[in-house]
Amino acid sequence: MNAALLQRLRQSLAQREGSSLRRKLAARASADTRVNLADNDYLGLSRDPAVVAAGVAALHEWGASSSASPLVTGYTEIHQKLEQTLAAWQGYAHGLVMNTGFSANSAVLGGLPKKGDLILADRLVHASMLDGIMASGARLRRFAHNDLDALELMLHEEPALDGVIFVVTESVYSMDGDSPDLKRLASLRKRFGFCWVLDEAHATGWFGSTGSGLQEAQGAFAAADIVVGTLGKGLGSQGAYVLSHAPEVRDALINFAGEFVYSTYLAPSCAAAALAAVERVKGMSAERAELHALSHAWRDGLVEAGFAVPSGDSPIIPLILGDSDVTLKYATALRAAGFMVSAIRPPTVPVRTGRIRLSLRRGLSPAVLSSFISALKGVSS
Ligand SMILES: Cc1ncc(COP(=O)(O)O)c(C=O)c1O
């Protein structure tokens, strides 16, 4: 290996190590019995018998791989059925399955905005959206997190533009579990005529009377121009999708998005599992009510125990601990006490806001909450 390159890599890794920010992979055993408070399988669908059976049946019918990029032979009848089902469920005319949420965001935001356009993005949008934005050549302004007054001010400040204005938000923020007011965003969109790109990754399955997301729950059904969602979180599978009212968005991705064109397509078994998951999710309104109650109970319990967490009913609770070494200390102790947790540190989150990102799931009993709080108190004492 080239010596200068090795030296550079060692230096940057040592820098991360020195500030408790070096990331390390830990292989999870299938027999790990710790309570999982880290992954995004909020409704437990990755192990749902109907979802698993659909995936297995597709493995037998189609084999283990799509074996090609979508424009060659990778796009199958299952992918087509899935995109149509997702679009109809969430109120859109057009859908396109993508390999990952990351590539869906980078394709949409790297491909649709151009030089001369303006992107107004929430300060905390996901890295995949920023990757796309940076590649697009459009001008970026970021507004304070969930601060729609600040967004409105920016919209007033901007002189008439030849280009397009894009507004980029999530519906449930991945590291904070909070949300903007989607109805207000919808009305701003009407007034100012921008193109609204909404990432519903963490809301799908959890919010809405049929589980289609926060737009449904907040009475802003299908209000965004473009929705990006993933199949790998609440839907318990893998992959992602882009929905739009205009057919040109889907067509542009098929024609111009390298992430779509030049990559082996999502395995049919993943698409089939996701399709089964959508059908399961639609009928899970009782489970959703229980999950929202669980979210309130965990937040209340943590606050009572002296830990400041925001109120809300999303699946994600940020337990903000500050410096990275403190965050790591908590994570190590919680893991030893039988909880699978992740220590989230910069650059994933802003400096000095290191946190344990708790993600809730079906089946967490009140006893788990009590023992989690005891373990937390054990670290802080
Ligand atoms: C808000 C948000 N969007 C997109 C993604 C990427 O989705 P995927 O895991 O399917 O690549 C994530 C994943 O963490 C996310 O949190």
Short mmCIF file of C-alpha atoms and ligand atoms in Angstrom, two decimals:
data_model
loop_
_atom_site.label_atom_id
_atom_site.label_comp_id
_atom_site.label_asym_id
_atom_site.label_seq_id
_atom_site.Cartn_x
_atom_site.Cartn_y
_atom_site.Cartn_z
CA MET A 1 0.00 0.00 0.00
CA ASN A 2 1.20 3.51 -0.79
CA ALA A 3 3.02 4.86 2.29
CA ALA A 4 1.64 8.41 2.04
CA LEU A 5 -1.90 7.09 1.84
CA LEU A 6 -1.38 4.80 4.82
CA GLN A 7 0.05 7.67 6.83
CA ARG A 8 -2.97 9.84 5.96
CA LEU A 9 -5.45 7.14 6.92
CA ARG A 10 -3.69 6.40 10.20
CA GLN A 11 -3.63 10.09 11.08
CA SER A 12 -7.32 10.65 10.49
CA LEU A 13 -8.28 7.48 12.38
CA ALA A 14 -6.02 8.46 15.30
CA GLN A 15 -7.72 11.85 15.40
CA ARG A 16 -11.10 10.18 15.72
CA GLU A 17 -9.80 7.80 18.39
CA GLY A 18 -8.40 10.75 20.36
CA SER A 19 -11.77 12.43 20.57
CA SER A 20 -13.76 9.23 21.31
CA LEU A 21 -15.27 9.40 17.84
CA ARG A 22 -13.77 6.35 16.15
CA ARG A 23 -16.45 4.03 14.84
CA LYS A 24 -16.02 0.28 15.15
CA LEU A 25 -18.06 -2.54 13.71
CA ALA A 26 -19.44 -5.15 16.11
CA ALA A 27 -20.93 -8.27 14.54
CA ARG A 28 -24.24 -9.15 16.18
CA ALA A 29 -24.91 -12.80 16.91
CA SER A 30 -28.32 -14.16 15.91
CA ALA A 31 -28.60 -15.58 19.44
CA ASP A 32 -28.05 -12.17 21.09
CA THR A 33 -30.81 -11.94 23.68
CA ARG A 34 -30.27 -8.36 24.81
CA VAL A 35 -33.27 -6.01 24.59
CA ASN A 36 -32.99 -4.28 21.25
CA LEU A 37 -33.37 -0.51 21.65
CA ALA A 38 -31.27 0.37 18.66
CA ASP A 39 -32.63 -0.88 15.35
CA ASN A 40 -35.52 0.51 13.30
CA ASP A 41 -37.79 -2.54 13.16
CA TYR A 42 -40.42 -0.58 15.10
CA LEU A 43 -43.38 -2.88 14.37
CA GLY A 44 -41.42 -6.12 14.52
CA LEU A 45 -42.24 -6.86 10.89
CA SER A 46 -38.81 -8.18 9.92
CA ARG A 47 -39.80 -11.36 11.78
CA ASP A 48 -43.51 -11.30 11.05
CA PRO A 49 -44.56 -14.74 9.71
CA ALA A 50 -46.48 -13.28 6.73
CA VAL A 51 -43.57 -11.00 5.78
CA VAL A 52 -40.97 -13.76 6.12
CA ALA A 53 -43.16 -16.22 4.16
CA ALA A 54 -43.58 -13.73 1.31
CA GLY A 55 -39.81 -13.22 1.16
CA VAL A 56 -39.16 -16.98 1.19
CA ALA A 57 -41.74 -17.63 -1.54
CA ALA A 58 -40.09 -14.97 -3.72
CA LEU A 59 -36.65 -16.48 -3.07
CA HIS A 60 -37.97 -19.76 -4.46
CA GLU A 61 -39.70 -18.13 -7.41
CA TRP A 62 -37.06 -15.57 -8.41
CA GLY A 63 -33.82 -16.75 -6.81
CA ALA A 64 -31.59 -14.87 -4.39
CA SER A 65 -30.83 -11.88 -6.61
CA SER A 66 -32.42 -9.61 -9.19
CA SER A 67 -29.17 -10.37 -11.04
CA ALA A 68 -29.11 -7.14 -13.06
CA SER A 69 -29.71 -3.43 -12.97
CA PRO A 70 -33.37 -2.45 -13.44
CA LEU A 71 -33.13 -1.27 -17.03
CA VAL A 72 -31.53 -4.58 -18.03
CA THR A 73 -33.62 -7.36 -16.43
CA GLY A 74 -33.55 -6.50 -12.70
CA TYR A 75 -36.97 -4.83 -12.63
CA THR A 76 -39.59 -7.55 -12.02
CA GLU A 77 -43.35 -7.76 -11.67
CA ILE A 78 -42.86 -7.72 -7.89
CA HIS A 79 -41.01 -4.39 -8.02
CA GLN A 80 -43.75 -3.00 -10.23
CA LYS A 81 -46.51 -4.19 -7.91
CA LEU A 82 -44.65 -2.79 -4.91
CA GLU A 83 -44.17 0.69 -6.40
CA GLN A 84 -47.83 0.84 -7.41
CA THR A 85 -48.97 -0.33 -3.97
CA LEU A 86 -46.74 2.17 -2.14
CA ALA A 87 -47.87 5.05 -4.36
CA ALA A 88 -51.60 4.27 -4.00
CA TRP A 89 -51.26 3.81 -0.22
CA GLN A 90 -49.61 7.21 0.26
CA GLY A 91 -51.75 9.09 -2.26
CA TYR A 92 -49.34 9.42 -5.19
CA ALA A 93 -49.75 8.50 -8.84
CA HIS A 94 -46.16 7.36 -9.41
CA GLY A 95 -43.61 5.37 -7.48
CA LEU A 96 -40.18 3.94 -8.09
CA VAL A 97 -38.40 1.37 -5.95
CA MET A 98 -34.77 2.22 -5.17
CA ASN A 99 -32.02 0.10 -3.59
CA THR A 100 -31.63 2.10 -0.39
CA GLY A 101 -33.02 5.22 1.24
CA PHE A 102 -29.55 6.71 1.04
CA SER A 103 -29.40 6.29 -2.73
CA ALA A 104 -33.02 7.44 -3.13
CA ASN A 105 -32.25 10.73 -1.36
CA SER A 106 -28.96 11.27 -3.12
CA ALA A 107 -30.60 10.53 -6.49
CA VAL A 108 -33.55 12.88 -5.93
CA LEU A 109 -31.56 15.76 -4.45
CA GLY A 110 -28.46 15.24 -6.55
CA GLY A 111 -30.42 14.97 -9.77
CA LEU A 112 -33.48 17.22 -9.74
CA PRO A 113 -32.08 20.54 -8.43
CA LYS A 114 -29.58 22.25 -10.74
CA LYS A 115 -27.18 25.20 -10.68
CA GLY A 116 -29.29 28.35 -10.39
CA ASP A 117 -31.84 26.64 -8.10
CA LEU A 118 -32.11 27.23 -4.36
CA ILE A 119 -32.51 24.53 -1.72
CA LEU A 120 -33.88 25.45 1.69
CA ALA A 121 -33.21 22.53 4.01
CA ASP A 122 -33.81 21.91 7.69
CA ARG A 123 -30.48 22.04 9.55
CA LEU A 124 -30.82 18.41 10.64
CA VAL A 125 -31.76 16.66 7.39
CA HIS A 126 -30.17 13.26 6.88
CA ALA A 127 -26.64 12.85 5.47
CA SER A 128 -28.06 11.22 2.33
CA MET A 129 -30.04 14.37 1.52
CA LEU A 130 -27.00 16.57 2.10
CA ASP A 131 -24.87 14.32 -0.11
CA GLY A 132 -27.35 14.82 -2.93
CA ILE A 133 -27.68 18.56 -2.31
CA MET A 134 -23.90 19.04 -2.38
CA ALA A 135 -23.64 17.18 -5.68
CA SER A 136 -26.50 19.12 -7.28
CA GLY A 137 -24.76 22.45 -7.78
CA ALA A 138 -27.79 24.30 -6.38
CA ARG A 139 -27.36 26.97 -3.69
CA LEU A 140 -28.11 25.72 -0.17
CA ARG A 141 -29.54 27.65 2.78
CA ARG A 142 -30.32 25.80 5.99
CA PHE A 143 -33.03 26.88 8.40
CA ALA A 144 -33.06 26.18 12.14
CA HIS A 145 -34.44 22.78 13.00
CA ASN A 146 -38.23 22.58 12.60
CA ASP A 147 -38.39 26.39 12.60
CA LEU A 148 -40.97 27.15 9.93
CA ASP A 149 -40.94 30.87 10.84
CA ALA A 150 -37.29 30.88 9.79
CA LEU A 151 -38.18 29.04 6.59
CA GLU A 152 -40.94 31.51 5.83
CA LEU A 153 -38.56 34.41 6.41
CA MET A 154 -36.09 32.91 3.95
CA LEU A 155 -38.86 32.47 1.38
CA HIS A 156 -39.72 36.17 1.76
CA GLU A 157 -36.06 37.23 1.64
CA GLU A 158 -35.23 35.46 -1.59
CA PRO A 159 -35.65 37.68 -4.63
CA ALA A 160 -37.61 36.27 -7.56
CA LEU A 161 -35.55 33.43 -8.95
CA ASP A 162 -35.25 32.11 -12.48
CA GLY A 163 -34.57 28.70 -10.99
CA VAL A 164 -36.62 26.40 -8.79
CA ILE A 165 -36.86 26.57 -5.00
CA PHE A 166 -36.78 23.22 -3.22
CA VAL A 167 -37.72 22.79 0.45
CA VAL A 168 -36.27 19.69 2.08
CA THR A 169 -37.51 18.21 5.36
CA GLU A 170 -38.03 14.92 7.13
CA SER A 171 -41.28 13.98 8.80
CA VAL A 172 -39.64 12.26 11.80
CA TYR A 173 -36.03 13.26 12.34
CA SER A 174 -33.83 10.22 12.64
CA MET A 175 -31.69 11.33 15.58
CA ASP A 176 -34.22 13.49 17.44
CA GLY A 177 -37.55 11.78 16.81
CA ASP A 178 -39.33 15.12 16.39
CA SER A 179 -41.35 16.53 13.49
CA PRO A 180 -42.24 19.75 11.70
CA ASP A 181 -45.81 20.95 11.26
CA LEU A 182 -46.61 19.33 7.91
CA LYS A 183 -49.90 21.22 7.47
CA ARG A 184 -48.06 24.49 7.72
CA LEU A 185 -45.43 23.28 5.27
CA ALA A 186 -48.23 22.32 2.91
CA SER A 187 -49.76 25.78 3.15
CA LEU A 188 -46.35 27.47 2.66
CA ARG A 189 -45.88 25.29 -0.41
CA LYS A 190 -49.19 26.52 -1.81
CA ARG A 191 -48.33 30.16 -1.12
CA PHE A 192 -44.76 30.14 -2.40
CA GLY A 193 -44.94 27.40 -5.06
CA PHE A 194 -41.73 25.61 -4.09
CA CYS A 195 -41.06 21.92 -4.64
CA TRP A 196 -41.31 20.12 -1.29
CA VAL A 197 -39.20 16.97 -0.82
CA LEU A 198 -40.21 15.02 2.29
CA ASP A 199 -38.37 12.05 3.80
CA GLU A 200 -40.89 9.81 5.61
CA ALA A 201 -38.28 7.13 6.49
CA HIS A 202 -39.06 6.93 10.21
CA ALA A 203 -42.80 7.62 10.04
CA THR A 204 -43.91 4.82 7.72
CA GLY A 205 -45.81 2.15 9.59
CA TRP A 206 -45.81 4.12 12.84
CA PHE A 207 -48.01 7.11 11.94
CA GLY A 208 -51.34 7.47 10.16
CA SER A 209 -54.60 5.55 10.37
CA THR A 210 -53.36 3.10 7.72
CA GLY A 211 -49.72 3.56 8.74
CA SER A 212 -48.77 5.41 5.57
CA GLY A 213 -46.88 8.10 7.44
CA LEU A 214 -47.01 11.48 9.12
CA GLN A 215 -48.68 13.21 6.17
CA GLU A 216 -51.68 10.96 6.78
CA ALA A 217 -51.53 11.47 10.56
CA GLN A 218 -51.29 15.26 10.41
CA GLY A 219 -54.05 15.79 7.83
CA ALA A 220 -51.58 16.70 5.07
CA PHE A 221 -52.11 13.55 3.02
CA ALA A 222 -49.97 13.50 -0.15
CA ALA A 223 -49.16 17.21 0.28
CA ALA A 224 -45.44 16.99 -0.50
CA ASP A 225 -44.40 16.98 -4.14
CA ILE A 226 -41.91 14.17 -3.67
CA VAL A 227 -41.76 11.61 -0.88
CA VAL A 228 -38.76 9.44 -0.13
CA GLY A 229 -39.35 6.43 2.08
CA THR A 230 -37.48 3.32 3.05
CA LEU A 231 -38.49 -0.33 3.25
CA GLY A 232 -35.77 -1.07 5.79
CA LYS A 233 -37.22 0.51 8.90
CA GLY A 234 -40.89 0.16 9.95
CA LEU A 235 -41.60 -2.10 6.97
CA GLY A 236 -39.06 -4.67 8.14
CA SER A 237 -37.41 -5.33 4.79
CA GLN A 238 -34.69 -3.57 2.73
CA GLY A 239 -34.75 -1.01 -0.04
CA ALA A 240 -36.53 2.29 -0.56
CA TYR A 241 -38.82 4.25 -2.84
CA VAL A 242 -39.59 7.64 -4.34
CA LEU A 243 -43.19 8.81 -4.84
CA SER A 244 -44.43 11.75 -6.88
CA HIS A 245 -47.57 13.22 -8.41
CA ALA A 246 -45.76 14.03 -11.65
CA PRO A 247 -44.67 11.15 -13.91
CA GLU A 248 -41.64 13.20 -14.99
CA VAL A 249 -39.96 12.70 -11.59
CA ARG A 250 -40.03 8.91 -11.95
CA ASP A 251 -38.94 9.16 -15.57
CA ALA A 252 -36.05 11.49 -14.74
CA LEU A 253 -34.75 9.06 -12.10
CA ILE A 254 -35.02 6.14 -14.55
CA ASN A 255 -33.09 8.15 -17.14
CA PHE A 256 -30.56 10.14 -15.17
CA ALA A 257 -30.01 8.73 -11.66
CA GLY A 258 -26.79 6.71 -11.61
CA GLU A 259 -27.91 5.19 -8.29
CA PHE A 260 -30.83 3.61 -10.17
CA VAL A 261 -29.33 2.94 -13.59
CA TYR A 262 -25.95 1.48 -12.75
CA SER A 263 -26.62 -0.81 -9.81
CA THR A 264 -27.96 -4.35 -9.40
CA TYR A 265 -31.59 -3.85 -8.41
CA LEU A 266 -33.12 -4.71 -5.04
CA ALA A 267 -33.58 -8.50 -4.62
CA PRO A 268 -37.16 -9.58 -5.48
CA SER A 269 -37.39 -11.29 -2.07
CA CYS A 270 -36.92 -7.91 -0.34
CA ALA A 271 -39.59 -6.34 -2.55
CA ALA A 272 -41.98 -9.23 -1.84
CA ALA A 273 -41.36 -8.99 1.92
CA ALA A 274 -42.03 -5.25 1.79
CA LEU A 275 -45.23 -5.79 -0.16
CA ALA A 276 -46.47 -8.20 2.52
CA ALA A 277 -45.40 -5.71 5.21
CA VAL A 278 -47.49 -2.93 3.65
CA GLU A 279 -50.58 -5.16 3.82
CA ARG A 280 -49.82 -6.04 7.46
CA VAL A 281 -49.22 -2.40 8.41
CA LYS A 282 -52.53 -1.19 7.02
CA GLY A 283 -54.37 -3.36 9.55
CA MET A 284 -52.22 -2.51 12.58
CA SER A 285 -54.04 0.53 13.94
CA ALA A 286 -54.52 -1.08 17.38
CA GLU A 287 -50.80 -1.84 17.53
CA ARG A 288 -50.03 1.74 16.49
CA ALA A 289 -52.15 3.09 19.36
CA GLU A 290 -50.24 0.81 21.76
CA LEU A 291 -46.92 1.96 20.33
CA HIS A 292 -47.82 5.63 20.75
CA ALA A 293 -48.80 4.93 24.37
CA LEU A 294 -45.46 3.12 24.79
CA SER A 295 -43.62 6.17 23.45
CA HIS A 296 -45.40 8.42 25.97
CA ALA A 297 -44.73 5.97 28.82
CA TRP A 298 -40.99 5.76 28.07
CA ARG A 299 -40.67 9.53 27.80
CA ASP A 300 -42.61 10.08 31.03
CA GLY A 301 -40.58 7.40 32.83
CA LEU A 302 -37.27 8.88 31.71
CA VAL A 303 -38.30 12.41 32.69
CA GLU A 304 -39.49 11.20 36.11
CA ALA A 305 -36.12 9.51 36.57
CA GLY A 306 -34.40 12.85 35.93
CA PHE A 307 -33.39 12.44 32.27
CA ALA A 308 -34.48 15.27 30.00
CA VAL A 309 -36.09 13.84 26.89
CA PRO A 310 -38.49 15.62 24.55
CA SER A 311 -42.20 14.86 24.63
CA GLY A 312 -43.87 13.21 21.66
CA ASP A 313 -45.11 9.89 20.36
CA SER A 314 -42.57 8.93 17.71
CA PRO A 315 -40.50 5.73 17.88
CA ILE A 316 -37.24 7.62 18.48
CA ILE A 317 -36.23 9.08 21.85
CA PRO A 318 -32.92 10.95 22.04
CA LEU A 319 -31.22 10.65 25.41
CA ILE A 320 -28.77 13.50 25.00
CA LEU A 321 -25.68 13.06 27.16
CA GLY A 322 -23.25 15.61 25.70
CA ASP A 323 -19.61 14.71 25.27
CA SER A 324 -18.62 11.61 23.35
CA ASP A 325 -16.77 9.94 26.21
CA VAL A 326 -19.82 10.29 28.48
CA THR A 327 -22.05 8.88 25.73
CA LEU A 328 -19.70 5.93 25.31
CA LYS A 329 -19.61 5.32 29.06
CA TYR A 330 -23.41 5.09 29.15
CA ALA A 331 -23.58 2.88 26.07
CA THR A 332 -20.99 0.45 27.44
CA ALA A 333 -22.77 0.15 30.79
CA LEU A 334 -26.21 -0.26 29.21
CA ARG A 335 -24.91 -2.98 26.89
CA ALA A 336 -23.38 -4.81 29.84
CA ALA A 337 -26.78 -4.55 31.58
CA GLY A 338 -28.48 -6.35 28.68
CA PHE A 339 -29.62 -3.52 26.40
CA MET A 340 -28.61 -3.20 22.76
CA VAL A 341 -28.09 0.56 22.36
CA SER A 342 -26.16 2.74 19.98
CA ALA A 343 -23.93 5.65 20.98
CA ILE A 344 -24.56 8.39 18.43
CA ARG A 345 -21.77 10.94 18.25
CA PRO A 346 -20.58 13.72 15.95
CA PRO A 347 -20.43 14.04 13.00
CA THR A 348 -23.77 12.18 12.90
CA VAL A 349 -25.13 14.71 15.42
CA PRO A 350 -23.91 18.23 16.32
CA VAL A 351 -20.87 18.61 18.58
CA ARG A 352 -21.55 18.04 22.32
CA THR A 353 -24.93 16.46 21.64
CA GLY A 354 -23.76 12.86 21.83
CA ARG A 355 -26.68 10.63 22.67
CA ILE A 356 -28.15 7.22 23.11
CA ARG A 357 -30.79 7.03 20.39
CA LEU A 358 -33.51 4.87 21.84
CA SER A 359 -35.77 3.30 19.29
CA LEU A 360 -38.93 1.67 20.50
CA ARG A 361 -40.54 -1.50 19.25
CA ARG A 362 -43.53 -3.69 19.82
CA GLY A 363 -43.43 -5.92 22.86
CA LEU A 364 -41.43 -3.74 25.29
CA SER A 365 -43.04 -4.39 28.67
CA PRO A 366 -43.23 -1.92 31.59
CA ALA A 367 -40.69 -4.16 33.36
CA VAL A 368 -38.17 -3.45 30.59
CA LEU A 369 -38.63 0.28 31.11
CA SER A 370 -38.06 -0.07 34.87
CA SER A 371 -34.92 -2.14 34.44
CA PHE A 372 -33.64 0.25 31.77
CA ILE A 373 -34.13 3.20 34.10
CA SER A 374 -32.38 1.34 36.95
CA ALA A 375 -29.45 0.64 34.65
CA LEU A 376 -29.33 4.31 33.60
CA LYS A 377 -29.39 5.47 37.21
CA GLY A 378 -26.60 3.02 37.95
CA VAL A 379 -24.37 4.78 35.41
CA SER A 380 -25.23 8.29 36.51
CA SER A 381 -24.72 7.66 40.25
C1 LIG B 1 -34.15 10.05 7.54
C2 LIG B 1 -33.45 8.96 6.82
N1 LIG B 1 -33.51 8.93 5.48
C3 LIG B 1 -32.89 7.97 4.78
C4 LIG B 1 -32.17 6.98 5.40
C5 LIG B 1 -31.48 5.94 4.59
O1 LIG B 1 -32.31 4.83 4.43
P1 LIG B 1 -31.71 3.41 4.12
O2 LIG B 1 -31.31 2.84 5.44
O3 LIG B 1 -32.81 2.66 3.45
O4 LIG B 1 -30.53 3.62 3.24
C6 LIG B 1 -32.09 6.96 6.78
C7 LIG B 1 -31.32 5.87 7.44
O5 LIG B 1 -30.82 5.90 8.48
C8 LIG B 1 -32.74 7.98 7.52
O6 LIG B 1 -32.67 8.01 8.84
#
